[in-house]
mmCIF file with all atom_site columns, C-alpha atoms in Angstrom:
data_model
loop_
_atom_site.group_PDB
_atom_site.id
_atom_site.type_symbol
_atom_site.label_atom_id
_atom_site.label_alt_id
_atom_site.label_comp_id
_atom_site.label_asym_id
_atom_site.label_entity_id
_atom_site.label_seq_id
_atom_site.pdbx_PDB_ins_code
_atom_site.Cartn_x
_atom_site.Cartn_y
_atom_site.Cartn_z
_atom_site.occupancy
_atom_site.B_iso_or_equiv
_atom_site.pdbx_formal_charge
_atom_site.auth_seq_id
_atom_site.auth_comp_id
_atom_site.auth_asym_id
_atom_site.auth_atom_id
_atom_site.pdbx_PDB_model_num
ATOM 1   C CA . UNK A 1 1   ? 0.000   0.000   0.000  1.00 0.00 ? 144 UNK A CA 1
ATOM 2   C CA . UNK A 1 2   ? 1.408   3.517   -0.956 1.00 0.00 ? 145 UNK A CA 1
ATOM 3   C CA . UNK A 1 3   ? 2.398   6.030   2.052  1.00 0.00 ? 146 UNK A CA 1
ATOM 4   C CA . UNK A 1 4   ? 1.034   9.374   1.075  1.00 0.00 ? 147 UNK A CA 1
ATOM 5   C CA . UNK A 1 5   ? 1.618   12.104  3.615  1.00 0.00 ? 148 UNK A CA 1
ATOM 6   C CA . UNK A 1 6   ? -0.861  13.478  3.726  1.00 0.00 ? 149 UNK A CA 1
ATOM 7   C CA . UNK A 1 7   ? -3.387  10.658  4.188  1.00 0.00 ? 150 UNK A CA 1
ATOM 8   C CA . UNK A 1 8   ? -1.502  9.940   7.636  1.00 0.00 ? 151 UNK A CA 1
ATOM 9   C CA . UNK A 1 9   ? -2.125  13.209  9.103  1.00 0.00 ? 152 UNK A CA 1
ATOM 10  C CA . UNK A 1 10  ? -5.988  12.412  8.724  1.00 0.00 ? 153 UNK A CA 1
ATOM 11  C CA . UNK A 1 11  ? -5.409  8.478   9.516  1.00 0.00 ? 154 UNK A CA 1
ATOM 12  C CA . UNK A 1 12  ? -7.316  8.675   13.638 1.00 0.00 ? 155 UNK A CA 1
ATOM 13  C CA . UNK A 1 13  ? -8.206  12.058  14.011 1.00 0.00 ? 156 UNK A CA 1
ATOM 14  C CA . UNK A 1 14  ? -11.030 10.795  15.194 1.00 0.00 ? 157 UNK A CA 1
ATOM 15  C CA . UNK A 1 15  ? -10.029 7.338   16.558 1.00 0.00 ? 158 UNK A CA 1
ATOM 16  C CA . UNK A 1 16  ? -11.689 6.999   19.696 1.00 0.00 ? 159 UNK A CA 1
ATOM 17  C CA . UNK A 1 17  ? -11.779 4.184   22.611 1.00 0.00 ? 160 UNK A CA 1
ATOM 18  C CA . UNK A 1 18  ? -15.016 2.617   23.194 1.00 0.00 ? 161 UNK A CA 1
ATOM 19  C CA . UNK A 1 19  ? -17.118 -0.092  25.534 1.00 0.00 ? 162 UNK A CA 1
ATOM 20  C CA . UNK A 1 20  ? -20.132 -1.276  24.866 1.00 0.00 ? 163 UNK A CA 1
ATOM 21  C CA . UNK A 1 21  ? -23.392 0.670   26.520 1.00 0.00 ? 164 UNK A CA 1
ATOM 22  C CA . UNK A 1 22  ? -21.008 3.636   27.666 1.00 0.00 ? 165 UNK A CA 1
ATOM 23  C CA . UNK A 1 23  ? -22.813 6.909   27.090 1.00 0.00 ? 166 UNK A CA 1
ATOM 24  C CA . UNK A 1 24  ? -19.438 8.413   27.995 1.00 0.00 ? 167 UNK A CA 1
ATOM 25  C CA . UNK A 1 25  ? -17.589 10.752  25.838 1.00 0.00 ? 168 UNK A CA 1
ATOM 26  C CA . UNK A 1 26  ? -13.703 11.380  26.109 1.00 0.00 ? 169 UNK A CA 1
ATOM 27  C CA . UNK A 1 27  ? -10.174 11.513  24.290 1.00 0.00 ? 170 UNK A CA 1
ATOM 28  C CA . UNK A 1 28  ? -8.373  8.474   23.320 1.00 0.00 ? 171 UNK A CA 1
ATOM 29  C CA . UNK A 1 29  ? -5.177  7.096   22.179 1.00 0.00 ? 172 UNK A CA 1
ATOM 30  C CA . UNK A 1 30  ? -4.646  4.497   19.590 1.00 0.00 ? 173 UNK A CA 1
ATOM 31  C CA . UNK A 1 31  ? -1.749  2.661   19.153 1.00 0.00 ? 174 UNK A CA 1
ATOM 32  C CA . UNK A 1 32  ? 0.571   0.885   15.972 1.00 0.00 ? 175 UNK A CA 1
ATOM 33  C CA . UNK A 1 33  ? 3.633   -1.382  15.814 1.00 0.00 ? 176 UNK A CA 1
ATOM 34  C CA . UNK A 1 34  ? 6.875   0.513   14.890 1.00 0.00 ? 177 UNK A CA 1
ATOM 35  C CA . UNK A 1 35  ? 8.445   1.201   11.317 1.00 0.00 ? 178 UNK A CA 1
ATOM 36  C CA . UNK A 1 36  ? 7.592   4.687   10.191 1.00 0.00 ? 179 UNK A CA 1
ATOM 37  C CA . UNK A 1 37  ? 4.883   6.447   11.859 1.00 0.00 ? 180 UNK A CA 1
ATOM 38  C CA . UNK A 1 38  ? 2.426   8.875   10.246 1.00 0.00 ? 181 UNK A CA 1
ATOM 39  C CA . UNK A 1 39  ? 2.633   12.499  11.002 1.00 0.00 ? 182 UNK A CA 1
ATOM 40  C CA . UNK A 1 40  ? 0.758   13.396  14.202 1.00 0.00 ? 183 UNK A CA 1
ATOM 41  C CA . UNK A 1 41  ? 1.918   9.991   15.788 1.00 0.00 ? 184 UNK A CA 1
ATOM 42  C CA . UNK A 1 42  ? 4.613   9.550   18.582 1.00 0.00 ? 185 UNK A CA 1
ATOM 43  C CA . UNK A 1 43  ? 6.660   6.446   18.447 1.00 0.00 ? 186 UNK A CA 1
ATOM 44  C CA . UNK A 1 44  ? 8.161   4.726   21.870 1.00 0.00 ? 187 UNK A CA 1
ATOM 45  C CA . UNK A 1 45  ? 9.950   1.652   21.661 1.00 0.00 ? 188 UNK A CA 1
ATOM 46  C CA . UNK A 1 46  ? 8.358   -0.575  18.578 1.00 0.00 ? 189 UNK A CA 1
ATOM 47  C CA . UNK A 1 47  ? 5.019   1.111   18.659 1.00 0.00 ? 190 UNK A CA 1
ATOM 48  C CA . UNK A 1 48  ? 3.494   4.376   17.120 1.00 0.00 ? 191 UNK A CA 1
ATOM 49  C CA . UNK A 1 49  ? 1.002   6.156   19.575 1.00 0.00 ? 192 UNK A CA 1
ATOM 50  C CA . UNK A 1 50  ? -1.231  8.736   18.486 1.00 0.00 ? 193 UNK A CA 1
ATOM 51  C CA . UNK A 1 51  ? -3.238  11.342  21.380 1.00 0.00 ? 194 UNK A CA 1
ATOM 52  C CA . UNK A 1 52  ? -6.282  12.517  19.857 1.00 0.00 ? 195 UNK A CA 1
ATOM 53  C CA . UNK A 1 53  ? -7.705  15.804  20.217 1.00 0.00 ? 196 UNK A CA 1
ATOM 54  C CA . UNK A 1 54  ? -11.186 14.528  19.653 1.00 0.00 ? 197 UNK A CA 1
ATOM 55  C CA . UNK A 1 55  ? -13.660 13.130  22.579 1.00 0.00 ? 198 UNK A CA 1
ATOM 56  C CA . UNK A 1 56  ? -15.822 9.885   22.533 1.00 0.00 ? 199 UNK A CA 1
ATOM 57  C CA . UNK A 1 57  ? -17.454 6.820   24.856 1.00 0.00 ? 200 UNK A CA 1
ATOM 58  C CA . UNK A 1 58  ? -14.915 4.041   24.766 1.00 0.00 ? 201 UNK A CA 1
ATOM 59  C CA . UNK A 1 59  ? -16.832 2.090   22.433 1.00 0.00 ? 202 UNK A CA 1
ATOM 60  C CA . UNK A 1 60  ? -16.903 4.275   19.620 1.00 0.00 ? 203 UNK A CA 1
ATOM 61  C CA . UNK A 1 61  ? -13.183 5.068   20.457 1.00 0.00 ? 204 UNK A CA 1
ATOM 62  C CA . UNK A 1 62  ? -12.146 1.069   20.463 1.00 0.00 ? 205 UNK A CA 1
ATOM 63  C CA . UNK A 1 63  ? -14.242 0.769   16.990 1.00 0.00 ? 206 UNK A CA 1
ATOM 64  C CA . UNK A 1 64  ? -12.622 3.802   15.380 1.00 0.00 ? 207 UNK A CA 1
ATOM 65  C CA . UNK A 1 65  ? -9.167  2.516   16.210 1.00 0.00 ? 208 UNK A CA 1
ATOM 66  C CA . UNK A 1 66  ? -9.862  -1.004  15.106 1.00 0.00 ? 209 UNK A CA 1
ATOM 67  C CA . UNK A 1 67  ? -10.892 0.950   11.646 1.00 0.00 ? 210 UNK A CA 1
ATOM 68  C CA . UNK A 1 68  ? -7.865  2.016   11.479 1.00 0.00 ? 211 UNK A CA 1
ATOM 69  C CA . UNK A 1 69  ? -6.002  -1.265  12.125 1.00 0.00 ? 212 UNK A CA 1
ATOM 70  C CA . UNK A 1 70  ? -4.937  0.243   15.660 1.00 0.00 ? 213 UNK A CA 1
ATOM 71  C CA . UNK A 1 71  ? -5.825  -0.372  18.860 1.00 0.00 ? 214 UNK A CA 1
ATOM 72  C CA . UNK A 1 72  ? -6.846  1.233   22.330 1.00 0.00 ? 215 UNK A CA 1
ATOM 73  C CA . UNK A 1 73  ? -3.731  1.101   24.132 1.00 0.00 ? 216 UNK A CA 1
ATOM 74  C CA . UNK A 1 74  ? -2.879  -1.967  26.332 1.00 0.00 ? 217 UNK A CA 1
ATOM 75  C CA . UNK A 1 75  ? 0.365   -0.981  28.774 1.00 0.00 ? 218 UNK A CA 1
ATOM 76  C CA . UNK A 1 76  ? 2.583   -3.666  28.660 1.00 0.00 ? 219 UNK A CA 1
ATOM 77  C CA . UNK A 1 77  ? 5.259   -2.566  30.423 1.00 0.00 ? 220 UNK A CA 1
ATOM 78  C CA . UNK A 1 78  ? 6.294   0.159   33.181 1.00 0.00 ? 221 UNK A CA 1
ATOM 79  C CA . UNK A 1 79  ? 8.751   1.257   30.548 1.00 0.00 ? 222 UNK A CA 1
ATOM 80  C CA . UNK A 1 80  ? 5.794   2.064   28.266 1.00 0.00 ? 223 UNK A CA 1
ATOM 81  C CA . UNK A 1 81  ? 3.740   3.229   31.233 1.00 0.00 ? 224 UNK A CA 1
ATOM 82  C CA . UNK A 1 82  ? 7.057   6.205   32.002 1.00 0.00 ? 225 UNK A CA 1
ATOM 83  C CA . UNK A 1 83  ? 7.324   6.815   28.090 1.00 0.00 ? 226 UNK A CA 1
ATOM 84  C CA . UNK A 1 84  ? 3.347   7.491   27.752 1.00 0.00 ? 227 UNK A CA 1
ATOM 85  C CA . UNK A 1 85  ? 3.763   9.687   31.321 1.00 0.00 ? 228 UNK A CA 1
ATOM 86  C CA . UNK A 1 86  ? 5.989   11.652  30.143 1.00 0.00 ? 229 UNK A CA 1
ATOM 87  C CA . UNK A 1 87  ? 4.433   12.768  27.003 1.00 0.00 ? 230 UNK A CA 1
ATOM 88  C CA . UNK A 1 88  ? 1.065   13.864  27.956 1.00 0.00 ? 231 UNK A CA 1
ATOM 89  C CA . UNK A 1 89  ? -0.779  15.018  31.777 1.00 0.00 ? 232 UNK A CA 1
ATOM 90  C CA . UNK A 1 90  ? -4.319  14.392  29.484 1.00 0.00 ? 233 UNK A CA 1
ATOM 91  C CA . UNK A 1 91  ? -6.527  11.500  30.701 1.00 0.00 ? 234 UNK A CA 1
ATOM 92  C CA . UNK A 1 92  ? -6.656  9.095   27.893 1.00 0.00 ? 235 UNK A CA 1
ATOM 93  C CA . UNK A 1 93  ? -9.504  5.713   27.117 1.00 0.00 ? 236 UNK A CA 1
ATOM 94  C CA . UNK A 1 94  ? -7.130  2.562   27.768 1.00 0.00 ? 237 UNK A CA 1
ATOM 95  C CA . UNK A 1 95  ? -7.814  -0.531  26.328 1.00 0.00 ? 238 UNK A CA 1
ATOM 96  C CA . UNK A 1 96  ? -9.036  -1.933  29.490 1.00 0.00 ? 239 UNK A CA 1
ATOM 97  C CA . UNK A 1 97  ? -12.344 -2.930  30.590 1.00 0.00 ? 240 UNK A CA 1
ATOM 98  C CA . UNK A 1 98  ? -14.820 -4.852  32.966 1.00 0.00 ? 241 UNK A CA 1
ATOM 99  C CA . UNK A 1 99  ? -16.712 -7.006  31.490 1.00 0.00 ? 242 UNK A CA 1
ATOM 100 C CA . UNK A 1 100 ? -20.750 -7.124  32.319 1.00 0.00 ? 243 UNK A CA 1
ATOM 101 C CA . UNK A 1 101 ? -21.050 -10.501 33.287 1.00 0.00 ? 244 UNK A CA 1
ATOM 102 C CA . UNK A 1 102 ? -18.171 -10.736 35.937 1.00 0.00 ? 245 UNK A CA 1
ATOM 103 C CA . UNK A 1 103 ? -16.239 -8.437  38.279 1.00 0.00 ? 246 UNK A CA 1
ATOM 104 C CA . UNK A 1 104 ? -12.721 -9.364  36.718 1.00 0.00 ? 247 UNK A CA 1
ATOM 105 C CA . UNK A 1 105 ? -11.096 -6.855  34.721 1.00 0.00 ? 248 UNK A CA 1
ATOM 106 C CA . UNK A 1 106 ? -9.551  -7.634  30.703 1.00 0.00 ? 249 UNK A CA 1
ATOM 107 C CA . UNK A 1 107 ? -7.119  -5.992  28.544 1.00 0.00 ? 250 UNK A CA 1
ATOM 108 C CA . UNK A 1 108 ? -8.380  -6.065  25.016 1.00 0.00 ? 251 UNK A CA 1
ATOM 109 C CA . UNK A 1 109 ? -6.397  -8.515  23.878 1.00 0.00 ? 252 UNK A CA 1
ATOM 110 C CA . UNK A 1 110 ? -7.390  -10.931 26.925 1.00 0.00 ? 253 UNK A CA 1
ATOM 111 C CA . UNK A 1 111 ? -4.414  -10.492 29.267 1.00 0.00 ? 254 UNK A CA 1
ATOM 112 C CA . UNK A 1 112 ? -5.712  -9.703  32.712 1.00 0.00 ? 255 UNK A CA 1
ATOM 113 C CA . UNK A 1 113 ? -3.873  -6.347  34.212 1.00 0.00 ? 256 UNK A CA 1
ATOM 114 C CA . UNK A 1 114 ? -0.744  -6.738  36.632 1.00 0.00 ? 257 UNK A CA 1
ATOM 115 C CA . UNK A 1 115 ? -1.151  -5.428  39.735 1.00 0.00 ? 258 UNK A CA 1
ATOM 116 C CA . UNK A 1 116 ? 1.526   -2.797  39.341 1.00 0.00 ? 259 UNK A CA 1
ATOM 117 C CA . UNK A 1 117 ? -0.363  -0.716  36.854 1.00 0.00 ? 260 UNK A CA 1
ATOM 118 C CA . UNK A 1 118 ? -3.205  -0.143  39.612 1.00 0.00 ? 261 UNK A CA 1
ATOM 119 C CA . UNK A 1 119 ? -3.311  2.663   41.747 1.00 0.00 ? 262 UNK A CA 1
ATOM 120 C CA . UNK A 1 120 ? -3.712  2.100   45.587 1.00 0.00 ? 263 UNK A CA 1
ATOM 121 C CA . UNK A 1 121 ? -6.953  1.185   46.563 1.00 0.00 ? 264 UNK A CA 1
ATOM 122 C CA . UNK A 1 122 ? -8.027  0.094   43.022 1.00 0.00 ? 265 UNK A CA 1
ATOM 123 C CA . UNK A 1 123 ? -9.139  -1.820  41.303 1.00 0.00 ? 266 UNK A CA 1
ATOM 124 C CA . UNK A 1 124 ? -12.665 -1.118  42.070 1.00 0.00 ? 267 UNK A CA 1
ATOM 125 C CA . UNK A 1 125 ? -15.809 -3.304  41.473 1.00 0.00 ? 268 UNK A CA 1
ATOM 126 C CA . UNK A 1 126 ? -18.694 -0.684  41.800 1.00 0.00 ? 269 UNK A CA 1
ATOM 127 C CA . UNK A 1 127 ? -21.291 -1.299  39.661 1.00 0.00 ? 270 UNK A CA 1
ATOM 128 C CA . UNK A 1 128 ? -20.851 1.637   36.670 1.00 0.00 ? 271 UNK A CA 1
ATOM 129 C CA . UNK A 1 129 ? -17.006 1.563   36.410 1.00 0.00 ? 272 UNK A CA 1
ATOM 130 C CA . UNK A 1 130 ? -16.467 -1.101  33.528 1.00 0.00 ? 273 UNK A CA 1
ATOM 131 C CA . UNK A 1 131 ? -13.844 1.202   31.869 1.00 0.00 ? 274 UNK A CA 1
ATOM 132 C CA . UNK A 1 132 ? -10.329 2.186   33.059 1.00 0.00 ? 275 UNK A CA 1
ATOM 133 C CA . UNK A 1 133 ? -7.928  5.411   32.071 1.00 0.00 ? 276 UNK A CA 1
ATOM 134 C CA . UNK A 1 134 ? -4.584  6.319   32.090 1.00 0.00 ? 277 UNK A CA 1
ATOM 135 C CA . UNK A 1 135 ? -3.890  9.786   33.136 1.00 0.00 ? 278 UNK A CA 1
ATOM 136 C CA . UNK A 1 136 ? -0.433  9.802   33.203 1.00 0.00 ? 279 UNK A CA 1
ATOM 137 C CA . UNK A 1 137 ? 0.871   11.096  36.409 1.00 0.00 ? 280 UNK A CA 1
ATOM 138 C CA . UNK A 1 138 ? 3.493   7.631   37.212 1.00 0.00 ? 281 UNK A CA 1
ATOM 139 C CA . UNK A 1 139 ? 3.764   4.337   36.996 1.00 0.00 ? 282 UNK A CA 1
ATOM 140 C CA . UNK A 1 140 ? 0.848   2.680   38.575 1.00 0.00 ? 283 UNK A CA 1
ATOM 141 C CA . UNK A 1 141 ? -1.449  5.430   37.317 1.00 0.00 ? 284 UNK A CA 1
ATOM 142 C CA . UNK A 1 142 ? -4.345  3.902   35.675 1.00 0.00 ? 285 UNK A CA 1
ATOM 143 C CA . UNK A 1 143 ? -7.059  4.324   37.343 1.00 0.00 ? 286 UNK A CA 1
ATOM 144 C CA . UNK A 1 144 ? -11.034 3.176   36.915 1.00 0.00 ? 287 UNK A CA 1
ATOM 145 C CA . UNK A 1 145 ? -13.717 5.732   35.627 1.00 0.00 ? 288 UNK A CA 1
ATOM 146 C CA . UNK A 1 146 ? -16.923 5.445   36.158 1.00 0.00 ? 289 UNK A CA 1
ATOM 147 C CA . UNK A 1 147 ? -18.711 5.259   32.548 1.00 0.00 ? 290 UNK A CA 1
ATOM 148 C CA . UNK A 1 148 ? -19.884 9.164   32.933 1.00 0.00 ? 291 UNK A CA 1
ATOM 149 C CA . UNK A 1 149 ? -17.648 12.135  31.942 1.00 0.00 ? 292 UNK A CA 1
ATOM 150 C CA . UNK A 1 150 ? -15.436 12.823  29.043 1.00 0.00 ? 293 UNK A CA 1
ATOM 151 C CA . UNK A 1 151 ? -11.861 11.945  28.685 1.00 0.00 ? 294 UNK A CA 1
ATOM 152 C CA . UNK A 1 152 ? -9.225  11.421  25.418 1.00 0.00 ? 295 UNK A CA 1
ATOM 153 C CA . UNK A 1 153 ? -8.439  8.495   23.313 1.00 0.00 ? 296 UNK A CA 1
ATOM 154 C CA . UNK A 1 154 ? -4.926  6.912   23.190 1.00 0.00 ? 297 UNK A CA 1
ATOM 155 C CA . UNK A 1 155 ? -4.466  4.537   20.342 1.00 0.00 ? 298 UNK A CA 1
ATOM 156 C CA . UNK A 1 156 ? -1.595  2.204   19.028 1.00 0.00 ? 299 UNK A CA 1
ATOM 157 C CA . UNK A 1 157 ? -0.828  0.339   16.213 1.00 0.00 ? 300 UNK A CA 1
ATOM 158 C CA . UNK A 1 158 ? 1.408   -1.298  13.411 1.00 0.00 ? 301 UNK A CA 1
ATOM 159 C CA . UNK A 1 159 ? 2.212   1.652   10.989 1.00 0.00 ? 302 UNK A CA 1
ATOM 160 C CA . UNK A 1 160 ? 2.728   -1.529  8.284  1.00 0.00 ? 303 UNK A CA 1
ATOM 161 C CA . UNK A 1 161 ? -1.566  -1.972  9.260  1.00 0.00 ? 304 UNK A CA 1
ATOM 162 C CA . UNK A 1 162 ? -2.285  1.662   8.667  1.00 0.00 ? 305 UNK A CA 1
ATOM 163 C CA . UNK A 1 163 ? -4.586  1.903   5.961  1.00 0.00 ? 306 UNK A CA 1
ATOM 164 C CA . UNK A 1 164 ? -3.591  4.951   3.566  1.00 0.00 ? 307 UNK A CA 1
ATOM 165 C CA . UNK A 1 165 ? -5.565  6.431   0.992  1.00 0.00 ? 308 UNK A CA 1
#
């Protein structure tokens, strides 16, 4: 697939994370795996990143990255936790969620969370907070949000994925 410029500065300006039934709106970050990334992207490590300016629930946010062959950020590391810390103090959608029919808490690709990435005291089980955010003060800085309110989408993926027009 051809790399045109200026298709990649349009590629998720509105890439959003989502969860199903959340009424919530907010900012979200998508996320690629490494080579070149598009304009408007941040690469750390062997992933692209891009912050979006735009708000929406995590459901339309997870959809609008997986259009774009990206995904809602899952932290893998403390490394990547610092790197993403240090880049923004915005609250971004993560790619983390509770799902309705238990109380245990899922990365989007299926891993469960390490406890390391939890703030004290979390997580919590409260009935409303299926979604979780990262707002990037340290390590051990995601924290659960209740599905109300309005935060940003992080995103990450493969710039080789990206599709281009």
């Amino acid at each position: 697939m051809p790399e045109r410029a200026g298709a990649r500065t349009e590629l998720c300006l509105t890439l959003l994370f989502t969860l199903t039934s959340i009424v919530s709106t907010g900012s979200h970050l998508c996320c690629v795996s490494s080579g070149t990334c598009p304009s408007e992207w941040k690469q750390f490590g062997g992933s692209c990143y891009y912050f979006s300016l735009s708000w929406s629930s995590w459901n339309s946010s997870r959809q609008q990255c997986l259009s774009q062959r990206a995904h809602l950020v899952v932290i893998s590391s403390r490394q990547e936790m610092v790197s993403l810390s240090a880049e923004t103090s915005t609250t971004f959608w993560i790619g983390l969620s509770q799902t309705s029919s238990s109380s245990n808490w899922e990365w989007t690709d299926g891993r469960s969370p390490e406890a390391m990435y939890w703030r004290y005291g979390h997580p919590l089980t409260y009935l409303n907070r299926r979604c979780a955010v990262f707002n990037s003060f340290a390590a051990g800085s995601c924290l659960l949000r209740s599905d109300e309110g309005s935060i940003h989408l992080l995103a990450v993926v493969n710039p080789h994925h990206l599709q281009l027009d």
